[in-house]
Coordinates of C-alpha atoms in Angstrom, one line a residue:
M1 CA 76.6 62.0 -60.6
L2 CA 74.3 64.7 -59.2
E3 CA 75.7 68.2 -59.5
L4 CA 75.3 71.0 -56.9
P5 CA 74.8 74.6 -58.0
N6 CA 78.0 76.5 -58.3
K7 CA 77.3 78.6 -55.2
R8 CA 78.6 79.0 -51.7
F9 CA 77.1 76.2 -49.7
G10 CA 77.8 75.4 -46.1
R11 CA 81.1 74.2 -44.7
K12 CA 83.5 73.0 -47.4
S13 CA 83.3 69.8 -49.3
A14 CA 82.3 67.5 -46.5
V15 CA 79.0 69.2 -46.3
R16 CA 78.4 69.0 -50.0
E17 CA 79.4 65.3 -50.1
A18 CA 76.9 64.4 -47.3
W19 CA 74.0 65.9 -49.2
L20 CA 75.2 64.2 -52.4
R21 CA 75.4 60.8 -50.8
A22 CA 71.9 61.2 -49.4
L23 CA 70.5 62.2 -52.7
E24 CA 72.3 59.4 -54.6
K25 CA 71.2 56.8 -52.0
T26 CA 67.5 57.8 -52.3
A27 CA 67.4 58.5 -56.1
P28 CA 66.6 54.8 -57.1
I29 CA 63.6 54.6 -54.8
E30 CA 61.1 56.1 -57.2
A31 CA 62.6 54.2 -60.2
R32 CA 61.9 50.9 -58.5
P33 CA 58.4 51.3 -56.9
G34 CA 58.1 47.6 -56.2
Y35 CA 61.3 47.3 -54.3
L36 CA 60.6 47.5 -50.6
L37 CA 62.7 47.3 -47.4
P38 CA 61.9 43.6 -46.9
D39 CA 63.3 43.0 -50.4
A40 CA 66.5 44.9 -49.4
I41 CA 66.8 42.7 -46.3
N42 CA 66.7 39.6 -48.4
D43 CA 69.3 41.0 -50.8
L44 CA 71.5 42.1 -47.8
A45 CA 71.4 38.5 -46.5
A46 CA 72.7 37.2 -49.8
R47 CA 75.6 39.8 -49.6
F48 CA 76.5 39.7 -45.9
G49 CA 75.4 36.2 -44.8
D50 CA 76.4 35.4 -41.3
A51 CA 77.7 38.9 -40.4
P52 CA 75.8 40.4 -37.4
A53 CA 72.9 42.6 -38.2
L54 CA 70.9 43.1 -35.0
L55 CA 72.3 42.4 -31.5
S56 CA 71.2 42.7 -27.9
G57 CA 72.5 41.5 -24.6
S58 CA 70.8 38.1 -25.1
E59 CA 70.2 37.8 -28.9
C60 CA 72.0 38.1 -32.2
L61 CA 70.5 38.0 -35.6
S62 CA 72.9 37.8 -38.6
F63 CA 71.7 39.2 -41.9
C64 CA 70.7 35.7 -42.9
A65 CA 68.9 35.0 -39.7
L66 CA 67.1 38.4 -39.9
S67 CA 65.9 37.6 -43.4
E68 CA 64.8 34.1 -42.4
Q69 CA 62.9 35.3 -39.3
M70 CA 61.2 38.0 -41.3
N71 CA 60.0 35.5 -43.9
R72 CA 58.7 33.2 -41.2
Y73 CA 56.6 36.0 -39.7
A74 CA 55.4 36.8 -43.2
R75 CA 54.2 33.2 -43.8
W76 CA 52.5 33.2 -40.4
A77 CA 50.7 36.4 -41.2
R78 CA 49.5 35.1 -44.5
A79 CA 48.3 31.9 -42.8
Q80 CA 46.0 34.1 -40.7
G81 CA 44.2 35.3 -43.9
L82 CA 45.8 38.8 -43.6
E83 CA 44.3 41.2 -46.2
K84 CA 46.4 43.8 -48.0
G85 CA 46.7 46.8 -45.7
E86 CA 45.2 45.1 -42.7
A87 CA 46.8 45.9 -39.3
I88 CA 48.6 43.5 -37.0
A89 CA 49.6 45.1 -33.7
L90 CA 52.9 44.4 -31.9
L91 CA 53.4 45.0 -28.2
M92 CA 57.0 43.9 -27.6
P93 CA 60.1 45.5 -25.9
N94 CA 63.3 46.5 -27.7
R95 CA 64.8 43.3 -29.2
P96 CA 66.1 42.1 -32.6
D97 CA 63.1 39.9 -33.1
Y98 CA 60.8 42.9 -32.9
M99 CA 62.2 44.3 -36.2
A100 CA 61.9 40.9 -37.8
A101 CA 58.3 40.8 -36.8
W102 CA 57.2 44.1 -38.4
L103 CA 59.3 43.4 -41.5
G104 CA 57.4 40.1 -41.9
V105 CA 54.0 41.7 -41.4
T106 CA 54.8 44.3 -44.1
R107 CA 56.3 41.6 -46.4
A108 CA 52.9 39.8 -46.2
G109 CA 51.1 42.9 -47.3
G110 CA 49.9 44.0 -43.9
A111 CA 50.6 47.1 -41.8
A112 CA 52.3 46.6 -38.5
A113 CA 51.0 48.8 -35.7
L114 CA 53.9 49.5 -33.3
L115 CA 52.3 49.9 -29.9
N116 CA 53.9 51.9 -27.1
T117 CA 54.9 49.4 -24.4
N118 CA 54.2 52.0 -21.7
L119 CA 50.5 52.3 -22.6
K120 CA 47.9 50.6 -20.5
G121 CA 44.2 50.8 -19.7
Q122 CA 42.1 53.1 -21.8
S123 CA 45.2 54.6 -23.6
L124 CA 46.3 51.2 -24.9
A125 CA 42.7 50.2 -25.8
H126 CA 42.4 53.4 -27.8
A127 CA 45.6 52.6 -29.7
I128 CA 44.4 49.1 -30.5
R129 CA 41.0 50.3 -31.6
S130 CA 42.3 53.1 -33.8
V131 CA 43.8 50.6 -36.3
A132 CA 41.0 48.0 -36.0
T133 CA 43.5 45.1 -35.6
K134 CA 42.3 41.5 -35.3
H135 CA 45.7 40.2 -34.1
L136 CA 48.1 41.3 -31.4
V137 CA 51.7 39.8 -31.2
I138 CA 52.7 40.4 -27.6
A139 CA 55.7 39.6 -25.4
E140 CA 54.8 37.3 -22.4
D141 CA 56.0 39.9 -19.9
L142 CA 53.6 42.5 -21.3
L143 CA 50.4 40.5 -20.9
E144 CA 49.4 42.5 -17.8
R145 CA 49.5 45.6 -20.0
F146 CA 46.9 44.1 -22.4
R147 CA 44.7 42.8 -19.5
S148 CA 44.4 46.4 -18.2
A149 CA 43.1 47.5 -21.6
A150 CA 40.9 44.5 -22.3
P151 CA 37.8 45.8 -20.4
Y152 CA 37.8 48.9 -22.7
L153 CA 37.8 46.9 -26.0
E154 CA 34.5 46.0 -27.7
H155 CA 36.3 43.2 -29.7
E156 CA 39.5 41.7 -28.3
P157 CA 42.2 40.8 -30.9
A158 CA 43.6 37.3 -31.1
L159 CA 46.7 37.1 -28.8
W160 CA 49.9 35.6 -30.1
V161 CA 52.4 35.3 -27.2
R162 CA 56.1 35.4 -27.6
G163 CA 57.5 33.5 -24.6
T164 CA 60.5 34.6 -22.6
A165 CA 62.1 31.2 -23.0
G166 CA 61.0 30.7 -26.6
G167 CA 58.7 27.8 -25.8
S168 CA 55.2 29.2 -26.3
P169 CA 53.0 27.6 -29.0
F170 CA 53.4 30.8 -31.1
D171 CA 57.2 30.6 -30.7
M172 CA 57.1 27.0 -32.0
D173 CA 54.8 28.0 -34.8
I174 CA 57.1 30.7 -36.1
A175 CA 60.2 28.5 -35.7
G176 CA 58.6 25.7 -37.7
R177 CA 57.9 27.8 -40.8
S178 CA 60.2 28.2 -43.8
G179 CA 62.7 31.1 -43.7
A180 CA 63.3 31.1 -47.5
P181 CA 62.3 34.3 -49.4
L182 CA 58.6 34.2 -50.4
A183 CA 57.9 32.8 -53.8
P184 CA 56.1 35.0 -56.4
L185 CA 52.8 33.3 -55.7
E186 CA 53.1 34.0 -51.9
R187 CA 53.8 37.7 -52.4
R188 CA 51.3 40.5 -52.4
D189 CA 51.4 43.1 -55.2
L190 CA 52.9 45.9 -53.2
T191 CA 54.5 49.2 -54.1
I192 CA 56.1 52.0 -52.1
D193 CA 52.8 53.8 -52.0
D194 CA 51.2 51.1 -49.8
R195 CA 51.0 51.5 -46.0
A196 CA 53.7 49.6 -44.1
L197 CA 53.4 50.8 -40.5
Y198 CA 51.3 52.6 -38.0
I199 CA 53.6 54.6 -35.7
Y200 CA 52.0 56.4 -32.7
T201 CA 52.5 59.9 -31.6
S202 CA 53.8 60.3 -28.1
G203 CA 50.5 61.5 -26.7
T204 CA 51.9 64.4 -24.7
T205 CA 48.8 66.5 -25.5
G206 CA 46.1 63.8 -25.6
L207 CA 45.6 60.2 -26.7
P208 CA 48.2 58.8 -29.1
K209 CA 47.4 59.1 -32.8
A210 CA 48.4 56.4 -35.3
A211 CA 50.4 57.9 -38.1
N212 CA 50.4 56.3 -41.5
V213 CA 53.9 55.3 -42.7
S214 CA 54.2 54.0 -46.3
H215 CA 56.9 51.8 -47.7
R216 CA 58.2 54.8 -49.5
R217 CA 59.0 56.6 -46.2
L218 CA 60.7 53.5 -44.8
M219 CA 63.0 53.4 -47.8
M220 CA 63.5 57.1 -47.8
W221 CA 64.3 57.3 -44.1
S222 CA 66.7 54.4 -44.2
S223 CA 68.4 55.4 -47.4
W224 CA 68.7 59.1 -46.6
F225 CA 70.5 58.5 -43.3
A226 CA 72.6 55.8 -44.8
G227 CA 73.9 58.4 -47.2
M228 CA 74.2 61.3 -44.7
L229 CA 76.2 59.1 -42.3
E230 CA 78.1 57.2 -45.0
T231 CA 77.6 54.0 -43.1
S232 CA 79.5 50.9 -43.9
P233 CA 80.0 47.3 -42.8
R234 CA 82.5 48.6 -40.2
D235 CA 79.8 50.6 -38.4
R236 CA 77.8 49.5 -35.4
M237 CA 74.9 51.7 -34.2
Y238 CA 74.0 52.0 -30.5
N239 CA 70.2 52.2 -30.2
C240 CA 68.6 52.6 -26.8
L241 CA 65.5 54.5 -28.1
P242 CA 62.1 52.9 -28.3
M243 CA 61.7 50.7 -31.4
Y244 CA 58.0 51.5 -31.5
H245 CA 58.9 55.1 -32.6
S246 CA 60.2 56.1 -36.0
V247 CA 63.8 57.1 -35.0
G248 CA 64.5 54.1 -32.8
G249 CA 62.6 51.6 -34.8
T250 CA 63.3 52.5 -38.4
V251 CA 65.9 55.3 -38.9
A252 CA 68.6 53.9 -36.5
P253 CA 68.6 50.3 -37.7
G254 CA 67.7 51.1 -41.4
A255 CA 70.5 53.6 -41.9
V256 CA 73.2 51.1 -40.8
L257 CA 71.7 47.8 -42.1
L258 CA 71.3 49.1 -45.7
N259 CA 75.1 49.5 -46.0
G260 CA 76.0 46.2 -44.2
G261 CA 76.6 47.5 -40.7
S262 CA 75.1 46.3 -37.4
V263 CA 72.9 47.6 -34.6
F264 CA 73.2 47.0 -30.9
I265 CA 69.8 47.3 -29.3
S266 CA 69.5 48.2 -25.6
E267 CA 66.1 47.7 -24.1
K268 CA 66.2 51.2 -22.7
F269 CA 68.5 54.1 -21.9
S270 CA 70.6 53.7 -18.7
R271 CA 72.9 56.5 -17.7
D272 CA 75.0 54.1 -15.7
A273 CA 75.3 51.3 -18.4
F274 CA 75.6 53.6 -21.4
W275 CA 79.4 53.9 -21.7
S276 CA 80.0 50.3 -20.8
E277 CA 77.7 49.1 -23.5
V278 CA 78.9 51.5 -26.1
T279 CA 82.6 50.6 -25.6
G280 CA 82.0 46.9 -25.0
Q281 CA 80.1 46.6 -28.2
G282 CA 82.6 48.7 -30.2
C283 CA 79.8 51.1 -31.4
T284 CA 80.8 53.8 -33.9
L285 CA 77.4 55.5 -34.1
V286 CA 74.9 56.5 -31.4
Q287 CA 71.2 57.5 -32.0
Y288 CA 70.1 60.1 -29.5
V289 CA 67.4 62.4 -28.3
G290 CA 68.5 65.7 -26.7
E291 CA 67.7 64.9 -23.1
L292 CA 69.7 61.7 -23.3
C293 CA 72.7 63.9 -24.0
R294 CA 71.8 66.2 -21.1
Y295 CA 71.6 63.2 -18.7
L296 CA 75.1 62.1 -19.8
V297 CA 76.7 65.5 -19.5
T298 CA 75.4 66.0 -16.0
A299 CA 76.4 62.6 -14.8
P300 CA 79.6 61.9 -12.7
P301 CA 82.7 61.0 -14.7
H302 CA 82.8 57.5 -16.1
P303 CA 86.1 55.7 -16.7
L304 CA 85.1 54.7 -20.3
E305 CA 83.5 58.0 -21.4
R306 CA 86.4 58.8 -23.7
A307 CA 87.5 55.3 -24.5
H308 CA 85.0 54.7 -27.2
K309 CA 85.2 54.4 -31.0
I310 CA 82.2 56.7 -31.7
R311 CA 82.6 58.8 -34.9
A312 CA 79.1 60.4 -34.7
F313 CA 76.0 61.0 -32.6
V314 CA 72.9 61.5 -34.7
G315 CA 69.5 62.6 -33.4
N316 CA 67.3 65.5 -32.5
G317 CA 66.5 67.8 -29.6
L318 CA 70.1 68.7 -28.5
R319 CA 69.9 72.1 -27.0
A320 CA 72.5 74.8 -27.4
D321 CA 73.4 74.8 -23.7
V322 CA 74.4 71.2 -23.8
W323 CA 75.9 71.0 -27.3
E324 CA 79.5 72.1 -26.9
S325 CA 80.1 70.7 -23.4
F326 CA 78.8 67.4 -24.5
K327 CA 81.0 67.2 -27.6
E328 CA 84.1 68.4 -25.7
R329 CA 83.7 66.2 -22.6
F330 CA 83.2 63.0 -24.5
S331 CA 85.4 63.8 -27.5
I332 CA 82.7 63.3 -30.1
P333 CA 84.0 63.9 -33.6
Q334 CA 80.5 64.8 -35.2
L335 CA 77.0 65.7 -34.0
L336 CA 74.4 65.3 -36.8
E337 CA 71.3 67.1 -35.5
F338 CA 68.2 66.9 -37.6
Y339 CA 64.5 67.8 -37.4
A340 CA 61.7 65.6 -38.5
A341 CA 58.4 64.1 -37.4
T342 CA 56.9 60.7 -38.1
E343 CA 53.9 62.3 -39.9
G344 CA 55.8 65.4 -41.1
N345 CA 56.4 66.2 -44.7
F346 CA 59.8 68.0 -44.5
S347 CA 63.1 67.6 -42.7
L348 CA 66.0 69.8 -41.7
F349 CA 69.6 68.7 -41.3
N350 CA 72.4 70.5 -39.5
V351 CA 75.3 69.0 -41.4
E352 CA 77.4 72.1 -40.7
E353 CA 77.1 71.5 -36.9
R354 CA 75.8 75.1 -36.3
V355 CA 75.4 75.1 -32.5
G356 CA 71.8 75.0 -31.4
A357 CA 70.3 74.9 -34.9
L358 CA 67.9 72.2 -36.0
G359 CA 69.3 72.4 -39.5
R360 CA 68.2 73.9 -42.8
V361 CA 66.9 73.0 -46.3
P362 CA 69.7 73.9 -48.7
P363 CA 68.7 76.2 -51.5
F364 CA 69.0 73.5 -54.2
L365 CA 66.5 71.4 -52.4
S366 CA 64.0 74.1 -51.4
H367 CA 61.7 73.0 -54.3
R368 CA 61.6 69.5 -52.9
F369 CA 61.1 70.3 -49.2
P370 CA 59.4 73.7 -49.2
A371 CA 59.2 75.0 -45.6
A372 CA 58.1 78.3 -44.2
L373 CA 57.5 80.2 -40.9
I374 CA 54.2 82.0 -40.4
K375 CA 53.2 84.5 -37.7
H376 CA 51.4 82.9 -34.8
D377 CA 48.8 84.1 -32.2
V378 CA 49.9 82.8 -28.8
E379 CA 46.4 83.4 -27.3
T380 CA 44.4 81.5 -29.9
G381 CA 47.0 79.0 -31.0
E382 CA 46.2 79.9 -34.6
P383 CA 48.1 81.6 -37.4
L384 CA 47.6 85.3 -37.9
R385 CA 45.9 86.3 -41.2
D386 CA 46.1 89.5 -43.2
A387 CA 43.2 91.5 -44.6
Q388 CA 42.9 89.2 -47.5
G389 CA 42.7 86.1 -45.2
Y390 CA 46.2 84.8 -46.0
C391 CA 48.9 83.8 -43.5
V392 CA 51.7 86.3 -42.8
P393 CA 55.3 85.1 -43.3
C394 CA 57.8 85.7 -40.5
D395 CA 60.7 88.1 -40.8
L396 CA 64.2 86.8 -40.2
E397 CA 64.8 85.9 -36.5
E398 CA 61.0 86.2 -35.8
A399 CA 59.4 83.2 -34.2
G400 CA 56.5 81.5 -36.0
E401 CA 55.0 78.2 -36.7
A402 CA 56.9 75.9 -39.1
I403 CA 54.8 74.6 -42.0
G404 CA 55.6 72.4 -45.0
R405 CA 53.8 72.6 -48.3
I406 CA 51.8 69.5 -49.1
A407 CA 52.3 68.1 -52.6
E408 CA 51.5 64.7 -54.1
N409 CA 54.5 64.6 -56.4
A410 CA 57.2 62.0 -55.8
Q411 CA 59.9 64.5 -55.0
G412 CA 58.6 65.4 -51.5
G413 CA 56.0 67.2 -49.6
R414 CA 53.7 64.3 -49.1
F415 CA 51.5 64.2 -46.0
E416 CA 50.3 60.7 -45.2
G417 CA 48.2 61.6 -42.1
Y418 CA 46.8 59.4 -39.5
S419 CA 44.4 56.4 -39.3
D420 CA 41.8 58.9 -38.2
E421 CA 40.9 61.3 -41.2
A422 CA 39.5 63.9 -38.9
Q423 CA 42.8 64.1 -37.0
S424 CA 44.7 64.3 -40.3
E425 CA 42.6 67.3 -41.4
K426 CA 43.5 69.2 -38.2
K427 CA 47.1 69.2 -39.3
V428 CA 46.4 70.7 -42.7
L429 CA 46.4 74.5 -43.1
R430 CA 44.6 75.7 -46.2
D431 CA 44.7 79.0 -48.2
V432 CA 48.0 79.9 -46.7
F433 CA 49.7 82.1 -49.3
V434 CA 47.4 81.6 -52.3
K435 CA 43.9 80.3 -52.7
G436 CA 43.7 76.5 -52.6
D437 CA 47.2 75.7 -51.3
A438 CA 47.7 73.3 -48.4
W439 CA 50.4 73.1 -45.8
Y440 CA 51.3 70.7 -43.0
R441 CA 51.2 72.2 -39.5
T442 CA 54.2 71.1 -37.4
G443 CA 52.9 72.6 -34.2
D444 CA 56.5 73.9 -33.6
L445 CA 57.5 77.5 -33.2
M446 CA 60.9 78.2 -34.8
R447 CA 63.0 81.1 -36.0
K448 CA 65.2 81.3 -39.0
D449 CA 68.5 83.2 -39.4
E450 CA 70.0 84.9 -42.4
D451 CA 71.9 81.7 -43.4
G452 CA 68.7 79.7 -43.6
F453 CA 69.2 77.8 -40.3
F454 CA 66.1 77.0 -38.3
Y455 CA 66.1 77.1 -34.4
F456 CA 63.5 75.6 -32.2
V457 CA 61.6 78.1 -30.0
D458 CA 58.8 76.1 -28.4
R459 CA 55.8 73.8 -29.0
I460 CA 52.5 75.6 -29.7
G461 CA 50.6 75.5 -26.4
D462 CA 53.8 75.5 -24.3
T463 CA 54.6 79.2 -25.0
F464 CA 52.5 81.4 -22.8
R465 CA 51.9 85.2 -22.6
W466 CA 52.7 87.2 -19.5
K467 CA 53.0 91.0 -19.0
G468 CA 52.3 91.4 -22.7
E469 CA 55.3 89.3 -23.7
N470 CA 55.5 85.8 -25.2
V471 CA 57.5 83.5 -22.9
S472 CA 59.3 80.5 -24.5
T473 CA 59.4 77.6 -22.0
V474 CA 62.5 76.2 -23.8
E475 CA 64.4 79.5 -23.3
V476 CA 63.5 79.5 -19.6
E477 CA 64.3 75.8 -19.1
E478 CA 67.7 76.3 -20.6
A479 CA 68.5 79.1 -18.3
I480 CA 67.4 77.3 -15.2
A481 CA 68.9 73.9 -16.2
S482 CA 72.4 75.5 -16.2
F483 CA 72.3 76.0 -12.4
P484 CA 74.4 73.4 -10.6
G485 CA 72.6 70.4 -9.1
I486 CA 69.5 70.5 -11.2
A487 CA 68.7 67.2 -12.8
Q488 CA 65.3 68.0 -14.5
V489 CA 63.4 71.1 -15.2
G490 CA 59.9 71.8 -16.7
V491 CA 58.5 75.2 -17.2
Y492 CA 54.8 76.0 -17.9
G493 CA 52.3 78.8 -17.6
V494 CA 49.6 78.8 -14.9
A495 CA 46.4 80.8 -14.7
V496 CA 46.2 83.3 -11.8
P497 CA 42.8 84.9 -11.0
K498 CA 42.5 88.7 -11.6
T499 CA 45.4 88.7 -14.1
E500 CA 45.8 88.5 -17.8
G501 CA 47.8 85.7 -19.5
H502 CA 49.6 83.0 -17.6
A503 CA 52.3 83.3 -14.9
G504 CA 55.5 81.3 -15.2
M505 CA 56.0 78.2 -13.0
V506 CA 58.9 75.8 -12.9
A507 CA 59.0 72.3 -11.6
I508 CA 62.6 71.3 -10.6
A509 CA 64.0 67.9 -9.7
C510 CA 67.4 68.1 -8.1
D511 CA 70.1 65.7 -6.7
A512 CA 70.4 67.6 -3.5
A513 CA 69.0 70.6 -1.6
L514 CA 68.9 73.7 -3.7
D515 CA 70.3 77.0 -2.7
L516 CA 67.2 79.0 -3.6
E517 CA 68.8 82.4 -3.0
H518 CA 71.6 81.6 -5.5
L519 CA 69.1 80.1 -7.9
R520 CA 67.0 83.3 -7.9
R521 CA 70.1 85.4 -8.6
H522 CA 71.1 82.9 -11.4
I523 CA 67.7 83.3 -13.0
A524 CA 67.6 87.1 -12.7
G525 CA 71.0 87.3 -14.4
R526 CA 69.8 85.2 -17.4
L527 CA 66.2 86.1 -18.0
P528 CA 64.1 89.3 -18.3
P529 CA 61.7 89.8 -15.3
Y530 CA 58.6 88.8 -17.2
A531 CA 60.2 85.4 -18.1
A532 CA 61.4 84.5 -14.6
P533 CA 59.0 82.0 -13.1
L534 CA 56.8 83.4 -10.2
F535 CA 56.3 79.9 -8.8
V536 CA 58.7 77.1 -8.0
R537 CA 57.8 73.5 -7.3
L538 CA 60.5 71.1 -6.0
C539 CA 59.9 67.5 -7.1
R540 CA 61.7 64.2 -6.7
E541 CA 61.4 63.6 -10.4
L542 CA 59.4 64.8 -13.4
E543 CA 57.3 62.5 -15.4
I544 CA 58.6 62.1 -19.0
T545 CA 57.7 60.2 -22.1
E546 CA 59.8 57.3 -23.4
T547 CA 61.6 59.8 -25.6
F548 CA 62.4 62.1 -22.7
K549 CA 59.7 64.7 -23.3
R550 CA 58.2 66.4 -20.3
K551 CA 54.6 65.5 -19.4
K552 CA 53.3 68.9 -18.2
G553 CA 49.6 68.3 -18.4
A554 CA 49.2 67.2 -14.8
L555 CA 51.5 70.0 -13.6
V556 CA 49.5 72.6 -15.4
R557 CA 46.2 71.3 -14.0
E558 CA 47.5 71.3 -10.4
G559 CA 48.8 74.8 -10.8
F560 CA 50.3 76.3 -7.6
D561 CA 47.6 75.3 -5.2
P562 CA 49.2 73.8 -2.0
K563 CA 46.0 71.9 -1.3
K564 CA 46.6 69.8 -4.4
I565 CA 50.4 69.5 -4.2
S566 CA 52.5 67.8 -1.6
D567 CA 55.8 69.0 -3.1
P568 CA 57.4 72.1 -1.6
L569 CA 56.1 75.3 -3.3
Y570 CA 57.8 78.7 -3.4
F571 CA 56.7 82.1 -4.6
D572 CA 59.0 84.7 -6.0
D573 CA 58.3 87.7 -3.7
R574 CA 59.6 90.6 -5.9
A575 CA 59.2 93.0 -3.0
S576 CA 61.7 91.2 -0.7
K577 CA 63.6 89.8 -3.7
T578 CA 63.5 86.2 -2.3
Y579 CA 61.6 83.0 -2.7
V580 CA 59.1 82.5 0.1
R581 CA 57.3 79.3 1.0
L582 CA 53.9 79.2 -0.6
D583 CA 51.4 78.1 2.0
E584 CA 47.6 78.3 1.9
A585 CA 47.5 81.8 3.4
L586 CA 49.9 83.2 0.8
F587 CA 48.0 81.3 -1.9
R588 CA 44.8 83.0 -0.9
R589 CA 46.4 86.4 -1.0
V590 CA 47.8 85.7 -4.5
V591 CA 44.5 84.5 -6.0
N592 CA 42.5 87.3 -4.3
G593 CA 44.7 89.9 -5.9
E594 CA 46.1 91.2 -2.7
I595 CA 49.7 90.8 -4.0
R596 CA 50.6 92.7 -7.1
L597 CA 52.2 90.5 -9.7

């Protein structure tokens, strides 16, 4: 049994036990370097047999069926002459068969590239090229996506089409292969150090990057959350997040399957269907991202919203302004917020349920997951350096970039990078505190309190400077989103000629006509004058990624020019203390410097 130091730690014994369970669950991974997640699936099939493992509205795979389907995919991949480490790309919607497919590819020694089903054209072609795949397993209803990318590919991969009715030649090929575990002669010599997956970044600031994910990380993610959540065969996870991302595709299913529970897979999040599916399936756990919770808490009452069996929501990105109202309205016993990134080398867990916090690294694990905050220059986007050329640590409650020390030891701190080595190097910060050290750059601005809890401030590049002050878009968004009737809000900085820095602008999607006079008073009562947006854009909806992140690039490029924008635009006239319609005449006065900002 692992022992914790005899010090004050967190909230009573439940907190200590959660960390202990996670540590004990992950401890055997390094001792058995040849034991991979596909091996665990085969062993689970022997233990749990016909018990449900993965379910959807139209499909159910028991533990036995999941193991057999995984092994069929593995034999198909080997039949294609798959080399160790070679990529096979998957373009498939959320469904139980999707996990069986990538497990099979990894069992055969390959690396499954989990393509974003929303990509098309040049973006999809870039994702395919970046892993040099020769094979693409694709759902029949996504063929048009690939056809839009084909003109941008120098070499098209072989297409293997999964039919909607299960009658394609590839479907029959898979069905005709043996589902028995692979014999020793069929198996590659694999360890936890080998690559298992390519998982793509969301591409909010450019083309998606393919992050390397080893077998070690798959086992660590699944085992750690299985311990933290104390999952059991009685649990059923509700998962409506994209399975081509790390949380929806590996963390959510792995955490429950490893302890004999099941996962209900919804193809996508639906505010209207959410409570009916959760209660109808008897789900006890829900995997979330923060905006999912915001959508639910701003929705009209649902007759089943408190009739559930949920014992915990687990996820990331839940903001402080939603936290308590969400938990109280829906009677949620536990919220387990965490911070992690697919390519990141450290994690934070908020086991204590400190409202608004991402979590912390407890003192007895600081050697395993060393994290720090360093001072950041908003104008350059780079860390500040002292006279000796080293980075400057932040004080308590001071915002700075979160970084994690890179180490090659087995205990933590590994950075596995991307398929593109040049992109990997951009995420490494060198000579940080001593000559020769290396740290992973998260690109996230955080602050830390005296208890060691980290709080998200903003993404680097989103924070902007105005009137000599740094403006956090997250802080402004939270203030504005609390105004009644607002469905979505995105804040960003825009360049204004003859001024320094960037002025604040907010794009708002609302359910009905906004009372702009009351909105202005609401903002003035919650934000300092320099943080209150000067420009307001009213939209029907804001474009978001599949994990509910705002896509602000186009909004920033369009700025506040009424010639480029058909949406209603308003300017905060500080002289009259009111929002006035921004037309071309007023726009010219602003850009010509005739109005003092």
